[in-house]
Every structure is written in C-alpha cells, then in structure tokens.
Amino acid sequence: MKFKIILFFVVLAHTVSAQSNVGDYRNNLSKLVTFNVKQQSVRSTLQQISNAGNFYFSFNGKLINQDSLVNLNVQRMPVRNVLDEMFDGKVDYKENAEYIILRYAVNHFTIEPENITTAENLYLISGYIVDTKTGKKVKQASVYEKKLLQSTLTDDNGYFTLRFKGEHQEVVLTASKETYRDTSLVFLSDIKILPQIYSDPDKEKGTLFSNAIEDLGISKFLLGSKQRIQNLNIPSFFANTPFQASFLPGLSSHGMMSSRVVNKASLNIIGGYTAGVDGAEVGGVFNLTKGKVRSFQVAGVFNAVGGDVEAAQFAGVANYDKKGVKGFQAAGVFNSVDGRVEAAQFAGVVNFNKKEAKGFHAAGVANVVGSNFDGFQAAGVFNFTRQAANGMQIAGVGNIAFKEFKGTQIAGVFNYAKKFSGLQIGLINLADSNFGTSIGLLNLSKNGYKKLSFFANDVVNANFALKTGNANLYTLLIAGKNFSDTAKVETAGIGFGHDFILGKHVALEAEMITQYVYLGNFDYANILMRFQANLELRVFKGFAIFGGPSYAFYNSNAPIGSSEKGYRQQIYPVKHREFSGNNQGWWGWNVGITLF
C-alpha cells in the first residue's frame, strides 16, 4: 500500500509542470535616481530612494542594520547600482510589483556537477555546492529546477542528487541559501554545461509572501525541518500549476516545492502545504497555505492561511487567516482573522477578528472584533467590539461596544456602548452618552436620568420610584406602602415614561406603570396598571414638583373579605367602572417631588 501511494505521487509529479512565476515585474531596479545624502541612516536613505522611484522596500530588519550611516552622491544612477554601493554587494534583491525585496547575501557559491547521466526519459545530475571564497562545501542549500518543480537539499558534505523524467531540451539548476546570492547553471540535453556566467532571467523576480504560517506553533510541529529550511532558502520563487496532491507536507506531487506553488486544485489526503489556492482545496485533516486562497477551501480539522482569503472556507474545528477575508467562513469551534473581514462568519464557539469587520457573524459563545464593526452579530453569550459599531447585536448575556454604537443592541442581561444611538433592550443598559432609546430595568448613562421621586396617589400614600433612561424613554422601578392601621397596601412594580420637554423648567410626563398589590397574602394575583400624565415644574437644579391625573385598571380574582386583617379589603373606590374578567377602572390622581 505504501509503495502504491508513493508511486501515485511520483506519477503526478511528472505530469504537472509550472506555468509561470507569480508576481508583476516592473523593472524598478533599473530606474534612474538622483539624490545626495551625508551621514544619514540606511533607513532614511532607503526611504529617499523609494520616494524617488515610486516603489517600496521590503526586508528583514534583523539582517540589515537600519541605523548605520551612509554617504552617497548619486546622479541618474540605476537603483541596482545604488544598492550595490550602499551594501557593498552584500545584499541580494528581487522585484515584485511595487516592491524591491532585499535579502542579506554576503556570501557567494557555485554549482559543481560531479555526475551527469542521461538515458531514455531520464536525466540525473549530482554534484556539490561550494562556497567560492572559502572552497568549503555548503550544507542545507536548496538545489531546484524552477520549471519542473524538482528540488532537494544538500547533505552535510554539500552533496546533492536530482533526477528528472521526460524529455527536456535543457535543465536549469538554481542553488539558494540564506546569506548567499542565488546562482544558476544550465545543463543542455547533449550534456553541455553553459558557462558559469549564465544569468538567470528570473533572478530579479520575486513574490512577497510572509512567513506567518511557518511561525505558527502547530505548523512547526507539522512541517519537517527540511521543509522549513527550504522556505528560508527560497523566499521569493513561486509558480502556478493546475493541480497538486499530497499525503502530508513534503510528501506531495511537488515534493518540497509544494509551498512554492499556487494551484488551481489541491487535494490533501491528510494535510498539505501550498503557496496558494486559485480554485479549490480539500484537506482530510488540514490545509496550510502560505499566500492567498480564492474560491473554495475545506478541511476536516483546520485551515491556516498566510494571505488573503476570497473564498468560502470550511473547517471542522478552526479557520485561521493572517490577512483579510472576503466571502464566507464556517468552523466547528472558531474563526480567527488578523486582517480586515468582509464576510459571513459562523462558529460553534467564537469568531475572533483583530481588525475591522463587516457582515453577518454568528457564534455559539462570542463574536469579538478588535476594531470597527458594521453588520449583524448574534452570540450565545456576548458580542464585543473594541471600536465603533453600526448595525445589530444580539446576545444571550451581553453586548459591548467600547466606542460609538448606532443601531440595535438586544441582550439577556446587559448592553454597553460608550456613545449610543438607537435601541437597547436588556435588563441593564449602560452608556457614557445615550442619544437613543433604552428598554430595561436600569438604563444608566452620564447624560441620562438618575432621578428619585417621592409621591402619593389615590391608592398608596407613600411611593418611591427610581427613574433611569432619558427623555425619549425612561424606566421606573417603584415600591409603595399605604401607611394605615386598618387599610394597609404594599406595592412593587415597573413602569415606562416619556418626557415632553415644554421649556427649560417645564415638562409633561406620560407614564405607564404596572404593579403587584399585596394585601396580606399571596393567594391571589392582584395587578394594578396606571396611566398617568404629570406636569413637572423644575423649581431649581436638582428639585422639581409634579402632579396630575391618572386612570387605573385593576385585575383581581380575590373575593371581598379575603385580605388579611389590617389590609384594605377593596382598593378601588366606590365610583368605578366594571369591566369583564374581574377588571375595574377608575380615575385617580398623583402628586410628588423629584430629586435629580
């Protein structure tokens, strides 16, 4: 069985060929620049060159000392020559679109073939990679053929062997390693070797890919040491192919070159490691993708992508994307995106987005956005937005927006927004500034109501109410007691009100209150609803008086005489109206003071 699997990948490897390098070559290295710098840092000088040539530099800051000082007087000199003079030939460079990629390459080596064998549909080359300065053999250097996507690493003695099947007019071997300049050598079909002055036409082409996938903890476990060395040695060569298949990273139709190839279709039995997907990728357990994913990606356990995702992405456990996502994501446990999100996200536990996000996000536990959010969030426990949010949040426990929120927040327990405009529904609604409408037991904000009212009415002679919210809508938490030796009444309830502001010192309060009436026992449900309109006069800051008419509806199935001794046997007045279903109604009054 093992032999059949290996044979399958060998056959695939020789039926698929590279189509083209990835990247846009714009010849920035040949642009002419003019400038004069004295005792300026490398960082500042590179910035001047990039401004003059209208491009950008990309490099590893750990390998190039950006603070060292430079003296240059350049008059219409190609960028390539300027860089050679700046770095004394110790830096290698490649181009990609608007970038020039700098790579520290102080050393030089050469390819020394030892054995070249040709047979029918077979080409074998072996030899050594040798440091030109020291003459020592170079170990763990990558030796590869770009078009055929065949590669190997030199052993501890600097020795390599490569085999190629098929008819090829020429084979171009390239050697690459960190801190060394790339070198190439051409082997023609009649075993003639092109002189060492051969210049690789692709040597200044490159593609800008991050090492985000290699840096992941789980990737360090899944990728072999040879695969990681290969990625360090060949940072900027990528190609396109129509199809690849793999059993595990490194054991694939492209061998160790799999992470340098963008595929139209990719099938990974257990898992694979590719440069990108421009079509569809399926992984039995996982997919590791260095660059961009487009169209479709699915994995039994997880997908990890170092570039942008413009696709439908599915994973049994998790999707992790280093850059942005556009499209659709679904994961059994979590989706995690470091870049911008414009997608529908579904997760069994959590959607975690470090930067701004748009779309529909649903999670079993939480949706977390590290920047702005625009869209709809639904979570079993909470929704969290670090910056501004616009849209709707629904959560079983709470919604949190640390900056401005415009829209609707609905939560089983609490809602919070620093600056709120819209509608909040929850037991507790909090905001630093509330310009909307909040419905809940407590609605607290710095610019909102925190009023204490003491009042009497036709039913209870001592009532207390806490008013929170704002003029648009406020909530009243009410408790009352009728102090009497023979007609005691105790009440508790909740109400809602709206203030019609008539002037600086005058307002009209429209309120609806629902109360439970306690008459000495809980044997009967006694429910009192009051609709009241109070004219409020503000006497001075922090003190107002109010009063007005009310109309009450009372529902109780308690027969007359069922109240305990000392409690009122009948709370409605003699003049009242009977309604069906044990309901009575009557006009009453309300008067009191408010402190705020």
Coordinates of C-alpha atoms in Angstrom, one line a residue:
M1 CA 0.0 0.0 0.0
K2 CA 2.8 2.4 0.9
F3 CA 4.5 1.7 -2.4
K4 CA 1.3 2.5 -4.3
I5 CA 0.9 5.8 -2.6
I6 CA 4.4 6.9 -3.3
L7 CA 4.1 5.7 -6.9
F8 CA 0.9 7.8 -7.2
F9 CA 2.7 11.0 -6.2
V10 CA 5.7 10.2 -8.4
V11 CA 3.4 9.9 -11.4
L12 CA 1.6 13.1 -10.5
A13 CA 4.9 15.0 -10.1
H14 CA 5.9 14.3 -13.7
T15 CA 2.5 15.1 -15.3
V16 CA 2.3 18.6 -13.8
S17 CA 4.5 21.4 -14.8
A18 CA 4.9 25.0 -13.7
Q19 CA 3.0 27.6 -15.8
S20 CA 4.5 30.9 -14.7
N21 CA 6.1 32.8 -11.9
V22 CA 3.8 34.7 -9.7
G23 CA 4.4 38.4 -9.5
D24 CA 4.5 41.6 -11.6
Y25 CA 7.9 42.5 -12.8
R26 CA 8.2 46.3 -13.2
N27 CA 11.9 46.8 -13.5
N28 CA 12.2 49.1 -10.5
L29 CA 15.9 48.1 -10.2
S30 CA 16.7 49.8 -13.5
K31 CA 15.0 53.1 -12.6
L32 CA 17.4 56.1 -12.5
V33 CA 17.5 58.1 -9.3
T34 CA 19.3 61.3 -8.2
F35 CA 20.0 62.3 -4.6
N36 CA 22.7 63.4 -2.2
V37 CA 22.9 62.2 1.4
K38 CA 25.6 62.8 4.1
Q39 CA 25.7 60.9 7.3
Q40 CA 22.2 59.7 7.0
S41 CA 20.8 56.3 8.2
V42 CA 20.2 53.4 6.0
R43 CA 16.5 53.6 6.9
S44 CA 16.3 57.3 5.8
T45 CA 18.3 56.7 2.6
L46 CA 16.1 53.8 1.5
Q47 CA 13.1 56.0 2.1
Q48 CA 14.6 58.6 -0.2
I49 CA 15.2 56.0 -2.9
S50 CA 11.7 54.6 -2.7
N51 CA 10.2 58.1 -2.9
A52 CA 12.4 58.9 -5.9
G53 CA 11.5 55.7 -7.7
N54 CA 7.9 55.4 -6.6
F55 CA 8.2 51.9 -5.0
Y56 CA 8.7 50.3 -1.6
F57 CA 11.4 48.2 0.0
S58 CA 10.8 45.0 1.9
F59 CA 13.4 43.4 4.1
N60 CA 14.1 41.7 7.3
G61 CA 15.1 44.4 9.8
K62 CA 17.1 41.9 11.9
L63 CA 19.5 41.2 9.0
I64 CA 20.1 44.8 7.8
N65 CA 21.3 47.5 10.2
Q66 CA 19.0 50.4 9.5
D67 CA 20.8 52.8 11.8
S68 CA 24.2 52.6 10.1
L69 CA 25.2 55.9 8.4
V70 CA 25.5 56.4 4.6
N71 CA 27.3 59.0 2.4
L72 CA 26.1 58.9 -1.2
N73 CA 26.1 61.4 -4.1
V74 CA 24.0 59.8 -6.9
Q75 CA 23.4 61.4 -10.3
R76 CA 20.9 59.4 -12.5
M77 CA 22.2 56.0 -11.3
P78 CA 20.2 52.8 -11.6
V79 CA 18.7 51.7 -8.3
R80 CA 20.5 48.4 -8.6
N81 CA 23.9 50.1 -8.7
V82 CA 23.0 52.4 -5.8
L83 CA 22.1 49.4 -3.7
D84 CA 25.4 47.6 -4.6
E85 CA 27.3 50.7 -3.4
M86 CA 25.3 51.1 -0.3
F87 CA 25.6 47.5 0.9
D88 CA 29.0 46.7 -0.7
G89 CA 27.5 43.8 -2.8
K90 CA 26.3 42.0 0.4
V91 CA 22.6 42.3 -0.4
D92 CA 20.6 40.3 -3.0
Y93 CA 17.4 41.9 -4.4
K94 CA 14.3 40.8 -6.3
E95 CA 11.3 42.6 -7.6
N96 CA 7.6 42.2 -7.1
A97 CA 5.0 44.7 -8.3
E98 CA 5.7 47.9 -6.3
Y99 CA 8.3 46.3 -4.0
I100 CA 12.0 45.6 -4.1
I101 CA 12.8 42.7 -1.8
L102 CA 16.2 43.0 0.0
R103 CA 17.9 39.8 1.2
Y104 CA 21.2 39.8 3.1
A105 CA 23.6 37.8 0.9
V106 CA 27.2 38.5 1.8
N107 CA 28.4 35.0 0.6
H108 CA 28.7 33.5 -2.9
F109 CA 28.7 29.9 -4.0
T110 CA 28.7 27.9 -7.2
I111 CA 27.3 24.6 -8.5
E112 CA 30.0 22.0 -9.3
P113 CA 28.5 19.0 -11.1
E114 CA 30.1 15.6 -10.4
N115 CA 28.0 13.2 -12.4
I116 CA 25.6 13.8 -15.3
T117 CA 23.7 10.8 -16.7
T118 CA 21.1 10.7 -19.5
A119 CA 19.0 7.8 -20.6
E120 CA 15.6 7.3 -22.2
N121 CA 13.3 9.8 -20.4
L122 CA 15.8 10.1 -17.5
Y123 CA 18.1 12.9 -16.6
L124 CA 20.3 12.6 -13.4
I125 CA 22.6 15.3 -12.1
S126 CA 24.6 15.1 -8.9
G127 CA 27.3 17.4 -7.5
Y128 CA 28.4 19.8 -4.8
I129 CA 27.5 23.4 -3.8
V130 CA 30.8 25.1 -3.0
D131 CA 31.5 28.5 -1.2
T132 CA 33.5 30.4 -3.8
K133 CA 35.5 32.3 -1.1
T134 CA 36.4 29.5 1.3
G135 CA 36.1 26.5 -1.0
K136 CA 34.1 24.7 1.6
K137 CA 31.1 22.6 0.7
V138 CA 27.8 24.2 1.7
K139 CA 25.3 22.1 3.6
Q140 CA 21.5 22.5 3.6
A141 CA 21.4 24.6 0.5
S142 CA 18.4 24.2 -1.8
V143 CA 19.0 23.0 -5.3
Y144 CA 16.0 23.1 -7.6
E145 CA 14.6 23.3 -11.1
K146 CA 12.0 26.0 -11.4
K147 CA 10.0 24.8 -14.4
L148 CA 10.0 21.1 -13.4
L149 CA 9.4 22.0 -9.7
Q150 CA 12.0 19.4 -8.5
S151 CA 14.2 20.2 -5.5
T152 CA 16.5 18.8 -2.9
L153 CA 18.8 19.9 0.0
T154 CA 22.5 19.3 0.1
D155 CA 23.7 16.9 2.8
D156 CA 26.3 17.7 5.4
N157 CA 29.0 17.3 2.7
G158 CA 27.3 19.8 0.4
Y159 CA 26.3 16.9 -2.0
F160 CA 23.0 16.8 -4.0
T161 CA 21.3 14.5 -6.4
L162 CA 18.4 15.3 -8.7
R163 CA 16.5 13.0 -11.1
F164 CA 14.2 14.2 -13.9
K165 CA 11.9 12.2 -16.1
G166 CA 10.7 13.1 -19.5
E167 CA 12.4 14.8 -22.5
H168 CA 13.9 18.2 -21.7
Q169 CA 16.0 20.3 -24.0
E170 CA 17.6 22.0 -21.0
V171 CA 17.6 21.7 -17.2
V172 CA 18.4 24.9 -15.3
L173 CA 19.6 24.2 -11.7
T174 CA 19.4 27.0 -9.2
A175 CA 21.1 27.0 -5.8
S176 CA 19.7 29.2 -2.9
K177 CA 20.5 29.6 0.8
E178 CA 20.1 32.2 3.4
T179 CA 23.0 34.8 3.3
Y180 CA 24.1 33.5 -0.1
R181 CA 23.4 35.0 -3.5
D182 CA 21.5 32.7 -5.8
T183 CA 23.4 31.0 -8.6
S184 CA 22.1 29.1 -11.6
L185 CA 23.7 26.6 -14.1
V186 CA 22.2 25.3 -17.4
F187 CA 22.5 21.6 -18.5
L188 CA 21.6 21.1 -22.2
S189 CA 20.2 17.9 -23.5
D190 CA 23.6 16.9 -25.0
I191 CA 25.2 17.2 -21.6
K192 CA 26.9 20.5 -22.4
I193 CA 27.2 22.9 -19.4
L194 CA 26.6 26.5 -20.1
P195 CA 29.4 28.7 -18.6
Q196 CA 29.1 29.9 -15.1
I197 CA 28.4 33.5 -16.4
Y198 CA 24.9 32.3 -17.2
S199 CA 22.3 34.9 -15.9
D200 CA 19.0 33.6 -14.7
P201 CA 16.3 35.6 -16.4
D202 CA 14.1 35.3 -13.3
K203 CA 16.8 36.2 -10.8
E204 CA 15.3 39.6 -10.0
K205 CA 11.7 38.5 -10.0
G206 CA 10.1 37.7 -6.7
T207 CA 6.9 37.4 -4.8
L208 CA 6.2 39.0 -1.4
F209 CA 4.9 36.3 0.9
S210 CA 5.0 36.3 4.7
N211 CA 6.3 33.6 7.0
A212 CA 3.1 33.7 9.1
I213 CA 2.3 30.0 8.5
E214 CA 5.8 28.8 9.4
D215 CA 5.7 30.9 12.6
L216 CA 2.5 29.2 13.9
G217 CA 3.2 26.8 16.7
I218 CA 1.2 24.0 15.1
S219 CA 3.0 24.5 11.8
K220 CA 6.3 24.0 13.5
F221 CA 5.0 20.6 14.5
L222 CA 3.5 19.7 11.1
L223 CA 6.3 20.9 8.9
G224 CA 9.6 18.9 8.7
S225 CA 12.9 20.6 9.2
K226 CA 13.8 20.2 5.5
Q227 CA 10.6 22.0 4.5
R228 CA 11.3 24.9 6.9
I229 CA 14.9 25.1 5.6
Q230 CA 13.6 25.1 2.0
N231 CA 11.3 28.0 2.8
L232 CA 14.2 30.0 4.3
N233 CA 16.5 29.3 1.3
I234 CA 13.9 30.1 -1.4
P235 CA 11.9 33.0 -0.1
S236 CA 10.7 34.6 -3.3
F237 CA 10.2 32.0 -6.0
F238 CA 6.6 30.9 -6.7
A239 CA 4.9 29.2 -9.6
N240 CA 1.4 28.2 -10.8
T241 CA 0.1 24.7 -11.6
P242 CA -3.3 23.3 -12.4
F243 CA -3.2 20.6 -9.8
Q244 CA -1.4 19.1 -6.8
A245 CA -2.0 16.2 -4.4
S246 CA -0.3 15.5 -1.2
F247 CA -0.4 13.0 1.6
L248 CA 1.5 15.2 4.1
P249 CA 3.5 18.4 3.7
G250 CA 6.7 17.4 1.8
L251 CA 5.1 14.1 0.6
S252 CA 3.3 15.5 -2.4
S253 CA 3.3 15.7 -6.2
H254 CA 5.5 18.8 -5.9
G255 CA 7.8 17.4 -3.2
M256 CA 9.4 20.1 -1.1
M257 CA 8.5 22.6 -3.7
S258 CA 4.8 22.4 -2.7
S259 CA 5.0 25.6 -0.6
R260 CA 6.3 27.5 -3.7
V261 CA 3.3 26.6 -5.9
V262 CA -0.1 28.2 -6.4
N263 CA -2.6 25.6 -7.5
K264 CA -6.0 25.6 -9.3
A265 CA -7.0 22.4 -7.5
S266 CA -5.4 20.9 -4.4
L267 CA -6.2 17.6 -2.8
N268 CA -4.5 16.8 0.6
I269 CA -5.2 13.3 1.9
I270 CA -4.1 14.2 5.5
G271 CA -2.7 17.7 5.0
G272 CA -0.8 19.8 2.6
Y273 CA 1.3 22.9 2.4
T274 CA 0.9 25.2 -0.7
A275 CA 1.8 28.7 -1.8
G276 CA -1.8 29.5 -2.6
V277 CA -5.1 28.3 -4.0
D278 CA -6.8 29.8 -7.1
G279 CA -9.6 27.4 -7.3
A280 CA -10.5 24.6 -4.8
E281 CA -8.6 22.9 -2.0
V282 CA -9.7 19.9 0.1
G283 CA -7.8 18.6 3.1
G284 CA -8.8 15.4 5.1
V285 CA -7.3 17.0 8.2
F286 CA -5.7 20.3 7.5
N287 CA -4.6 22.8 4.8
L288 CA -1.6 25.1 5.3
T289 CA -1.5 27.9 2.7
K290 CA 1.3 30.4 2.5
G291 CA -0.4 33.0 0.4
K292 CA -3.9 33.8 -1.0
V293 CA -6.9 31.5 -1.2
R294 CA -9.6 32.1 -3.8
S295 CA -12.9 30.3 -4.4
F296 CA -13.1 27.3 -2.0
Q297 CA -11.2 25.6 0.8
V298 CA -12.4 22.9 3.2
A299 CA -10.6 20.8 5.9
G300 CA -11.7 18.1 8.3
V301 CA -9.9 19.9 11.2
F302 CA -8.4 23.3 10.3
N303 CA -7.3 25.7 7.6
A304 CA -4.4 28.1 8.2
V305 CA -3.8 30.8 5.6
G306 CA -1.0 33.4 5.5
G307 CA -2.5 35.6 2.8
D308 CA -5.9 37.0 1.9
V309 CA -8.9 34.7 1.6
E310 CA -11.5 35.4 -1.1
A311 CA -13.4 32.2 -0.8
A312 CA -15.9 30.0 1.0
Q313 CA -13.8 28.5 3.8
F314 CA -15.0 25.5 5.9
A315 CA -13.3 23.7 8.8
G316 CA -14.4 21.0 11.3
V317 CA -12.6 22.9 14.1
A318 CA -10.9 26.2 13.1
N319 CA -10.0 28.6 10.3
Y320 CA -7.1 30.9 10.9
D321 CA -6.3 33.7 8.4
K322 CA -3.3 36.0 8.8
K323 CA -4.7 38.7 6.5
G324 CA -8.2 39.7 5.3
V325 CA -11.2 37.6 4.5
K326 CA -13.9 38.2 1.9
G327 CA -16.6 35.7 1.4
F328 CA -17.9 33.0 3.9
Q329 CA -16.4 31.2 6.9
A330 CA -17.7 28.3 8.9
A331 CA -15.9 26.4 11.7
G332 CA -17.0 24.0 14.3
V333 CA -15.1 25.8 17.0
F334 CA -13.6 29.2 15.9
N335 CA -12.7 31.5 13.1
S336 CA -9.7 33.8 13.7
V337 CA -8.7 36.6 11.3
D338 CA -5.8 39.0 11.8
G339 CA -6.9 41.3 8.9
R340 CA -10.0 43.0 7.6
V341 CA -13.1 40.9 7.4
E342 CA -16.0 41.3 4.9
A343 CA -17.7 38.0 5.3
A344 CA -20.4 35.9 6.8
Q345 CA -18.9 34.1 9.7
F346 CA -20.3 31.1 11.6
A347 CA -18.5 29.4 14.5
G348 CA -19.6 26.9 17.1
V349 CA -17.7 28.8 19.8
V350 CA -16.1 32.1 18.8
N351 CA -15.4 34.4 15.8
F352 CA -12.3 36.5 16.6
N353 CA -11.3 39.3 14.3
K354 CA -8.4 41.5 15.2
K355 CA -9.2 44.4 12.8
E356 CA -12.4 45.9 11.4
A357 CA -15.2 43.6 10.2
K358 CA -18.4 43.7 8.1
G359 CA -21.1 41.2 7.5
F360 CA -23.2 38.6 9.4
H361 CA -21.4 37.0 12.4
A362 CA -22.9 34.2 14.4
A363 CA -21.2 32.2 17.2
G364 CA -22.2 29.8 19.9
V365 CA -20.4 31.8 22.6
A366 CA -18.9 35.1 21.3
N367 CA -18.1 37.4 18.5
V368 CA -15.0 39.6 19.1
V369 CA -13.9 42.4 16.8
G370 CA -10.7 44.3 17.6
S371 CA -11.7 47.4 15.6
N372 CA -14.8 48.8 13.9
F373 CA -17.8 46.6 13.1
D374 CA -20.6 47.1 10.6
G375 CA -23.3 44.5 10.3
F376 CA -25.2 41.9 12.4
Q377 CA -23.8 39.9 15.3
A378 CA -25.5 37.1 17.1
A379 CA -23.9 35.2 20.0
G380 CA -25.0 32.8 22.7
V381 CA -23.1 34.7 25.4
F382 CA -21.6 38.0 24.3
N383 CA -20.6 40.3 21.4
F384 CA -17.6 42.5 21.8
T385 CA -16.5 45.4 19.6
R386 CA -13.4 47.4 20.6
Q387 CA -14.1 50.4 18.4
A388 CA -17.3 51.8 16.8
A389 CA -20.1 49.5 15.7
N390 CA -23.1 50.0 13.4
G391 CA -25.9 47.5 12.9
M392 CA -27.4 45.0 15.3
Q393 CA -26.1 42.9 18.2
I394 CA -28.0 40.1 19.8
A395 CA -26.5 38.2 22.7
G396 CA -27.7 35.8 25.5
V397 CA -25.7 37.7 28.1
G398 CA -24.2 41.0 26.9
N399 CA -23.2 43.3 24.1
I400 CA -20.2 45.6 24.4
A401 CA -19.1 48.4 22.1
F402 CA -16.3 50.4 23.5
K403 CA -16.8 53.4 21.2
E404 CA -19.8 54.7 19.3
F405 CA -22.7 52.3 18.6
K406 CA -25.5 53.1 16.1
G407 CA -28.3 50.5 15.7
T408 CA -29.9 47.9 18.0
Q409 CA -28.5 46.0 21.0
I410 CA -30.5 43.2 22.5
A411 CA -29.2 41.1 25.4
G412 CA -30.5 38.8 28.1
V413 CA -28.6 40.7 30.8
F414 CA -26.8 43.9 29.7
N415 CA -25.8 46.2 26.9
Y416 CA -22.9 48.8 26.9
A417 CA -21.8 51.4 24.4
K418 CA -19.7 54.4 25.1
K419 CA -21.8 56.6 22.8
F420 CA -25.1 55.2 21.9
S421 CA -27.7 56.0 19.2
G422 CA -30.6 53.6 18.5
L423 CA -32.4 51.0 20.6
Q424 CA -31.2 49.0 23.6
I425 CA -33.1 46.1 25.1
G426 CA -31.8 44.4 28.2
L427 CA -32.1 44.1 31.9
I428 CA -29.3 46.7 32.3
N429 CA -28.4 49.2 29.6
L430 CA -25.2 51.3 30.1
A431 CA -23.7 54.1 28.0
D432 CA -21.4 57.0 28.7
S433 CA -23.7 59.1 26.4
N434 CA -27.1 57.9 25.4
F435 CA -28.9 59.6 22.5
G436 CA -31.3 56.7 21.7
T437 CA -33.9 54.6 23.5
S438 CA -33.1 52.0 26.2
I439 CA -35.6 49.5 27.5
G440 CA -34.7 47.7 30.7
L441 CA -34.8 47.6 34.4
L442 CA -31.9 50.0 34.7
N443 CA -30.8 52.4 31.9
L444 CA -27.8 54.3 33.1
S445 CA -25.7 56.9 31.2
K446 CA -23.7 60.1 32.2
N447 CA -26.1 62.3 30.3
G448 CA -29.2 60.3 31.3
Y449 CA -31.8 60.3 34.1
K450 CA -30.9 59.2 37.6
K451 CA -34.0 60.6 39.4
L452 CA -35.5 59.8 42.7
S453 CA -39.3 60.5 43.0
F454 CA -41.4 60.5 46.2
F455 CA -45.1 60.7 45.6
A456 CA -48.6 59.9 46.8
N457 CA -51.7 58.8 44.9
D458 CA -55.3 57.7 45.4
V459 CA -54.2 54.1 46.3
V460 CA -51.0 54.4 48.2
N461 CA -49.9 57.4 50.3
A462 CA -46.1 56.8 50.2
N463 CA -44.4 55.7 47.0
F464 CA -40.7 55.7 45.9
A465 CA -39.5 55.5 42.3
L466 CA -36.1 55.3 40.6
K467 CA -36.1 56.8 37.1
T468 CA -33.3 55.8 34.7
G469 CA -33.0 56.5 31.0
N470 CA -33.6 59.7 29.2
A471 CA -36.4 61.9 27.9
N472 CA -37.1 59.6 25.0
L473 CA -37.8 56.7 27.3
Y474 CA -37.2 56.1 31.0
T475 CA -37.8 53.2 33.3
L476 CA -39.4 53.5 36.7
L477 CA -38.7 51.0 39.5
I478 CA -41.4 51.5 42.0
A479 CA -42.2 50.5 45.6
G480 CA -45.0 51.8 47.7
K481 CA -46.8 51.4 51.0
N482 CA -50.1 52.8 52.3
F483 CA -49.5 53.6 56.0
S484 CA -52.7 52.8 57.9
D485 CA -53.8 50.7 60.9
T486 CA -56.8 49.4 59.0
A487 CA -56.1 49.8 55.3
K488 CA -52.6 48.8 54.6
V489 CA -51.5 48.3 51.0
E490 CA -48.0 47.3 49.7
T491 CA -46.9 47.5 46.1
A492 CA -43.9 46.9 43.8
G493 CA -43.7 47.3 40.1
I494 CA -42.1 48.7 37.0
G495 CA -43.1 51.4 34.6
F496 CA -42.0 53.3 31.5
G497 CA -42.3 57.0 30.7
H498 CA -41.6 59.7 28.2
D499 CA -41.0 63.4 28.9
F500 CA -42.4 66.1 26.6
I501 CA -40.0 69.0 27.2
L502 CA -42.1 72.1 27.1
G503 CA -39.4 74.5 28.3
K504 CA -36.3 74.9 30.5
H505 CA -38.4 74.4 33.7
V506 CA -41.5 72.7 32.4
A507 CA -42.1 69.1 31.2
L508 CA -45.1 66.8 30.7
E509 CA -44.6 63.3 31.9
A510 CA -46.5 60.5 30.2
E511 CA -46.2 57.2 32.2
M512 CA -47.5 53.7 32.2
I513 CA -46.9 51.6 35.4
T514 CA -47.7 48.0 36.3
Q515 CA -47.7 47.0 40.0
Y516 CA -48.4 43.9 42.1
V517 CA -50.6 44.8 45.0
Y518 CA -50.0 42.9 48.3
L519 CA -53.0 42.6 50.6
G520 CA -51.6 40.4 53.3
N521 CA -51.2 37.1 51.4
F522 CA -50.2 35.8 48.0
D523 CA -53.3 33.7 47.5
Y524 CA -54.5 35.9 44.6
A525 CA -52.9 37.8 41.8
N526 CA -53.7 41.5 42.3
I527 CA -52.4 43.5 39.3
L528 CA -52.7 47.3 39.1
M529 CA -52.0 49.3 35.9
R530 CA -51.9 53.0 36.0
F531 CA -51.7 55.5 33.1
Q532 CA -50.8 59.0 34.3
A533 CA -49.9 62.4 33.0
N534 CA -47.9 64.6 35.3
L535 CA -47.0 68.3 34.8
E536 CA -43.4 68.7 36.2
L537 CA -42.2 72.1 37.3
R538 CA -38.5 72.5 37.9
V539 CA -38.1 74.7 41.0
F540 CA -34.3 74.8 40.9
K541 CA -31.5 72.5 39.8
G542 CA -32.0 69.1 41.4
F543 CA -35.5 69.7 42.6
A544 CA -38.9 69.5 40.9
I545 CA -42.6 69.1 41.9
F546 CA -45.1 67.2 39.8
G547 CA -48.7 66.2 39.8
G548 CA -51.6 65.2 37.5
P549 CA -54.5 62.8 36.8
S550 CA -54.3 59.1 36.3
Y551 CA -56.5 56.3 35.1
A552 CA -56.2 52.8 36.8
F553 CA -57.1 49.3 35.7
Y554 CA -57.2 46.7 38.4
N555 CA -57.5 43.0 37.9
S556 CA -58.0 40.6 40.8
N557 CA -60.0 37.4 41.4
A558 CA -59.8 37.9 45.2
P559 CA -63.3 38.0 46.8
I560 CA -64.2 40.9 49.1
G561 CA -63.0 40.0 52.6
S562 CA -60.1 37.8 51.5
S563 CA -57.4 40.3 52.5
E564 CA -55.6 39.8 55.8
K565 CA -56.6 41.8 58.9
G566 CA -55.4 45.4 58.8
Y567 CA -55.2 45.4 55.0
R568 CA -57.7 47.0 52.6
Q569 CA -60.4 44.7 51.5
Q570 CA -61.1 46.7 48.4
I571 CA -58.7 49.1 46.8
Y572 CA -60.9 50.6 44.1
P573 CA -63.2 53.5 45.0
V574 CA -67.0 53.4 45.2
K575 CA -67.1 55.3 41.9
H576 CA -65.5 52.9 39.4
R577 CA -66.4 51.1 36.2
E578 CA -66.8 47.4 35.9
F579 CA -65.2 45.5 33.0
S580 CA -65.4 41.9 32.1
G581 CA -62.9 39.4 33.6
N582 CA -62.7 40.8 37.1
N583 CA -61.4 44.2 35.8
Q584 CA -62.3 47.6 37.4
G585 CA -61.3 51.0 36.2
W586 CA -61.3 54.5 37.8
W587 CA -59.9 58.0 37.6
G588 CA -57.3 59.0 40.2
W589 CA -54.5 61.4 41.0
N590 CA -50.8 61.6 41.5
V591 CA -48.6 64.2 43.2
G592 CA -45.0 64.3 44.4
I593 CA -41.4 65.7 44.2
T594 CA -38.4 64.6 42.2
L595 CA -34.7 64.9 43.2
F596 CA -32.0 64.6 40.5

